[in-house]
Amino acid sequence: MNLQNILDGLFPAGHEVSVRSHLVGGFAQTSLGTVAVLGTTDAAAIGHDIALGLAGRVLDVVDQSPGRPIVFLVDTKGQALSRAEELLCLNGSLAHLARCVDLARRQGHVSLALVTGEAVSGGFLSFGLMADKTYALADAQVRVMDLK
């Protein structure tokens, strides 16, 4: 199932969600009001760019939309595996993302994660498993240390 079909099914009342470099962001309408939609798509490898991009979007929601619920869409093959990412301390960027999700929770933002494709290791742990509730589509794959 592609992202557009997932969004249309989840938010029949409408959504304004865009994708840029595997990073999903925007807003959607539900019967209870507007929710923020954040996440990843196309089995994204979570590097500094995506981790810090997601963290920034979480902080924007906290700052600009107090109390707005957050829906995380998760499709990641895990953290980006490169020497450069590791030398630049990718673990620190993933920890920062997790802390931003925790800050949102402490500021009253209820969150839900939906695994739409893959959910692997640190890429999943840093935001998908940080949500208040986590669900997965029937054909989603949740794994730890996927050693392909």
PDB file of N, CA and C in Angstrom, residues 54-96:
ATOM      1  N   LEU A  54      13.018  15.297  11.821  1.00  0.00           N
ATOM      2  CA  LEU A  54      11.861  14.880  12.629  1.00  0.00           C
ATOM      3  C   LEU A  54      11.832  15.606  13.974  1.00  0.00           C
ATOM      4  N   ALA A  55      12.991  15.702  14.625  1.00  0.00           N
ATOM      5  CA  ALA A  55      13.061  16.391  15.916  1.00  0.00           C
ATOM      6  C   ALA A  55      12.599  17.833  15.779  1.00  0.00           C
ATOM      7  N   GLY A  56      13.049  18.501  14.721  1.00  0.00           N
ATOM      8  CA  GLY A  56      12.641  19.889  14.487  1.00  0.00           C
ATOM      9  C   GLY A  56      11.147  20.016  14.283  1.00  0.00           C
ATOM     10  N   ARG A  57      10.568  19.076  13.562  1.00  0.00           N
ATOM     11  CA  ARG A  57       9.122  19.119  13.328  1.00  0.00           C
ATOM     12  C   ARG A  57       8.341  18.847  14.614  1.00  0.00           C
ATOM     13  N   VAL A  58       8.840  17.937  15.445  1.00  0.00           N
ATOM     14  CA  VAL A  58       8.188  17.704  16.740  1.00  0.00           C
ATOM     15  C   VAL A  58       8.227  18.980  17.572  1.00  0.00           C
ATOM     16  N   LEU A  59       9.385  19.634  17.616  1.00  0.00           N
ATOM     17  CA  LEU A  59       9.511  20.877  18.389  1.00  0.00           C
ATOM     18  C   LEU A  59       8.614  21.976  17.816  1.00  0.00           C
ATOM     19  N   ASP A  60       8.457  22.023  16.495  1.00  0.00           N
ATOM     20  CA  ASP A  60       7.549  22.998  15.886  1.00  0.00           C
ATOM     21  C   ASP A  60       6.116  22.767  16.346  1.00  0.00           C
ATOM     22  N   VAL A  61       5.695  21.512  16.398  1.00  0.00           N
ATOM     23  CA  VAL A  61       4.336  21.203  16.857  1.00  0.00           C
ATOM     24  C   VAL A  61       4.171  21.634  18.310  1.00  0.00           C
ATOM     25  N   VAL A  62       5.147  21.321  19.147  1.00  0.00           N
ATOM     26  CA  VAL A  62       5.083  21.704  20.563  1.00  0.00           C
ATOM     27  C   VAL A  62       4.974  23.229  20.690  1.00  0.00           C
ATOM     28  N   ASP A  63       5.757  23.941  19.894  1.00  0.00           N
ATOM     29  CA  ASP A  63       5.792  25.402  19.970  1.00  0.00           C
ATOM     30  C   ASP A  63       4.561  26.067  19.353  1.00  0.00           C
ATOM     31  N   GLN A  64       4.126  25.593  18.195  1.00  0.00           N
ATOM     32  CA  GLN A  64       3.088  26.284  17.436  1.00  0.00           C
ATOM     33  C   GLN A  64       1.678  25.740  17.631  1.00  0.00           C
ATOM     34  N   SER A  65       1.557  24.518  18.141  1.00  0.00           N
ATOM     35  CA  SER A  65       0.239  23.885  18.269  1.00  0.00           C
ATOM     36  C   SER A  65       0.127  23.162  19.604  1.00  0.00           C
ATOM     37  N   PRO A  66       0.101  23.900  20.704  1.00  0.00           N
ATOM     38  CA  PRO A  66       0.070  23.264  22.032  1.00  0.00           C
ATOM     39  C   PRO A  66      -1.033  22.216  22.156  1.00  0.00           C
ATOM     40  N   GLY A  67      -0.639  21.040  22.636  1.00  0.00           N
ATOM     41  CA  GLY A  67      -1.593  19.970  22.897  1.00  0.00           C
ATOM     42  C   GLY A  67      -2.077  19.202  21.683  1.00  0.00           C
ATOM     43  N   ARG A  68      -1.660  19.593  20.477  1.00  0.00           N
ATOM     44  CA  ARG A  68      -2.144  18.904  19.273  1.00  0.00           C
ATOM     45  C   ARG A  68      -1.624  17.464  19.256  1.00  0.00           C
ATOM     46  N   PRO A  69      -2.504  16.493  19.031  1.00  0.00           N
ATOM     47  CA  PRO A  69      -2.061  15.097  18.921  1.00  0.00           C
ATOM     48  C   PRO A  69      -1.107  14.916  17.743  1.00  0.00           C
ATOM     49  N   ILE A  70      -0.213  13.943  17.868  1.00  0.00           N
ATOM     50  CA  ILE A  70       0.770  13.652  16.827  1.00  0.00           C
ATOM     51  C   ILE A  70       0.598  12.206  16.371  1.00  0.00           C
ATOM     52  N   VAL A  71       0.522  12.021  15.059  1.00  0.00           N
ATOM     53  CA  VAL A  71       0.505  10.693  14.458  1.00  0.00           C
ATOM     54  C   VAL A  71       1.842  10.508  13.750  1.00  0.00           C
ATOM     55  N   PHE A  72       2.607   9.515  14.203  1.00  0.00           N
ATOM     56  CA  PHE A  72       3.878   9.180  13.573  1.00  0.00           C
ATOM     57  C   PHE A  72       3.654   8.043  12.592  1.00  0.00           C
ATOM     58  N   LEU A  73       4.055   8.243  11.352  1.00  0.00           N
ATOM     59  CA  LEU A  73       4.026   7.172  10.358  1.00  0.00           C
ATOM     60  C   LEU A  73       5.446   6.643  10.232  1.00  0.00           C
ATOM     61  N   VAL A  74       5.607   5.347  10.421  1.00  0.00           N
ATOM     62  CA  VAL A  74       6.939   4.743  10.481  1.00  0.00           C
ATOM     63  C   VAL A  74       7.160   3.805   9.303  1.00  0.00           C
ATOM     64  N   ASP A  75       8.174   4.102   8.523  1.00  0.00           N
ATOM     65  CA  ASP A  75       8.655   3.181   7.491  1.00  0.00           C
ATOM     66  C   ASP A  75      10.159   3.420   7.382  1.00  0.00           C
ATOM     67  N   THR A  76      10.924   2.635   8.133  1.00  0.00           N
ATOM     68  CA  THR A  76      12.368   2.817   8.192  1.00  0.00           C
ATOM     69  C   THR A  76      13.092   1.484   8.259  1.00  0.00           C
ATOM     70  N   LYS A  77      14.191   1.396   7.532  1.00  0.00           N
ATOM     71  CA  LYS A  77      15.029   0.199   7.616  1.00  0.00           C
ATOM     72  C   LYS A  77      16.053   0.331   8.736  1.00  0.00           C
ATOM     73  N   GLY A  78      15.880   1.313   9.602  1.00  0.00           N
ATOM     74  CA  GLY A  78      16.764   1.498  10.749  1.00  0.00           C
ATOM     75  C   GLY A  78      17.711   2.659  10.547  1.00  0.00           C
ATOM     76  N   GLN A  79      18.683   2.742  11.418  1.00  0.00           N
ATOM     77  CA  GLN A  79      19.632   3.845  11.320  1.00  0.00           C
ATOM     78  C   GLN A  79      20.514   3.687  10.091  1.00  0.00           C
ATOM     79  N   ALA A  80      20.955   4.815   9.557  1.00  0.00           N
ATOM     80  CA  ALA A  80      21.847   4.801   8.401  1.00  0.00           C
ATOM     81  C   ALA A  80      23.179   4.174   8.806  1.00  0.00           C
ATOM     82  N   LEU A  81      23.613   3.214   8.026  1.00  0.00           N
ATOM     83  CA  LEU A  81      24.835   2.498   8.355  1.00  0.00           C
ATOM     84  C   LEU A  81      25.986   3.008   7.502  1.00  0.00           C
ATOM     85  N   SER A  82      26.692   3.981   8.037  1.00  0.00           N
ATOM     86  CA  SER A  82      27.885   4.466   7.354  1.00  0.00           C
ATOM     87  C   SER A  82      28.882   4.943   8.399  1.00  0.00           C
ATOM     88  N   ARG A  83      30.111   4.906   8.027  1.00  0.00           N
ATOM     89  CA  ARG A  83      31.154   5.371   8.949  1.00  0.00           C
ATOM     90  C   ARG A  83      30.958   6.848   9.276  1.00  0.00           C
ATOM     91  N   ALA A  84      30.611   7.631   8.275  1.00  0.00           N
ATOM     92  CA  ALA A  84      30.414   9.064   8.503  1.00  0.00           C
ATOM     93  C   ALA A  84      29.304   9.319   9.523  1.00  0.00           C
ATOM     94  N   GLU A  85      28.173   8.631   9.378  1.00  0.00           N
ATOM     95  CA  GLU A  85      27.063   8.812  10.327  1.00  0.00           C
ATOM     96  C   GLU A  85      27.511   8.451  11.743  1.00  0.00           C
ATOM     97  N   GLU A  86      28.242   7.364  11.877  1.00  0.00           N
ATOM     98  CA  GLU A  86      28.710   6.934  13.193  1.00  0.00           C
ATOM     99  C   GLU A  86      29.750   7.885  13.772  1.00  0.00           C
ATOM    100  N   LEU A  87      30.681   8.360  12.927  1.00  0.00           N
ATOM    101  CA  LEU A  87      31.701   9.303  13.409  1.00  0.00           C
ATOM    102  C   LEU A  87      31.085  10.621  13.860  1.00  0.00           C
ATOM    103  N   LEU A  88      29.968  10.994  13.250  1.00  0.00           N
ATOM    104  CA  LEU A  88      29.267  12.219  13.645  1.00  0.00           C
ATOM    105  C   LEU A  88      28.286  11.968  14.784  1.00  0.00           C
ATOM    106  N   CYS A  89      28.357  10.782  15.376  1.00  0.00           N
ATOM    107  CA  CYS A  89      27.547  10.410  16.554  1.00  0.00           C
ATOM    108  C   CYS A  89      26.054  10.368  16.257  1.00  0.00           C
ATOM    109  N   LEU A  90      25.683   9.503  15.305  1.00  0.00           N
ATOM    110  CA  LEU A  90      24.271   9.318  14.978  1.00  0.00           C
ATOM    111  C   LEU A  90      23.458   8.980  16.212  1.00  0.00           C
ATOM    112  N   ASN A  91      24.060   8.236  17.141  1.00  0.00           N
ATOM    113  CA  ASN A  91      23.321   7.892  18.366  1.00  0.00           C
ATOM    114  C   ASN A  91      22.857   9.155  19.094  1.00  0.00           C
ATOM    115  N   GLY A  92      23.624  10.221  19.041  1.00  0.00           N
ATOM    116  CA  GLY A  92      23.230  11.477  19.683  1.00  0.00           C
ATOM    117  C   GLY A  92      22.032  12.113  19.000  1.00  0.00           C
ATOM    118  N   SER A  93      21.990  12.050  17.670  1.00  0.00           N
ATOM    119  CA  SER A  93      20.845  12.603  16.937  1.00  0.00           C
ATOM    120  C   SER A  93      19.588  11.783  17.182  1.00  0.00           C
ATOM    121  N   LEU A  94      19.728  10.454  17.256  1.00  0.00           N
ATOM    122  CA  LEU A  94      18.579   9.604  17.563  1.00  0.00           C
ATOM    123  C   LEU A  94      18.089   9.847  18.989  1.00  0.00           C
ATOM    124  N   ALA A  95      19.020  10.040  19.920  1.00  0.00           N
ATOM    125  CA  ALA A  95      18.643  10.339  21.305  1.00  0.00           C
ATOM    126  C   ALA A  95      17.937  11.689  21.386  1.00  0.00           C
ATOM    127  N   HIS A  96      18.411  12.662  20.611  1.00  0.00           N
ATOM    128  CA  HIS A  96      17.763  13.982  20.590  1.00  0.00           C
ATOM    129  C   HIS A  96      16.321  13.855  20.098  1.00  0.00           C
TER     130      HIS A  96
END
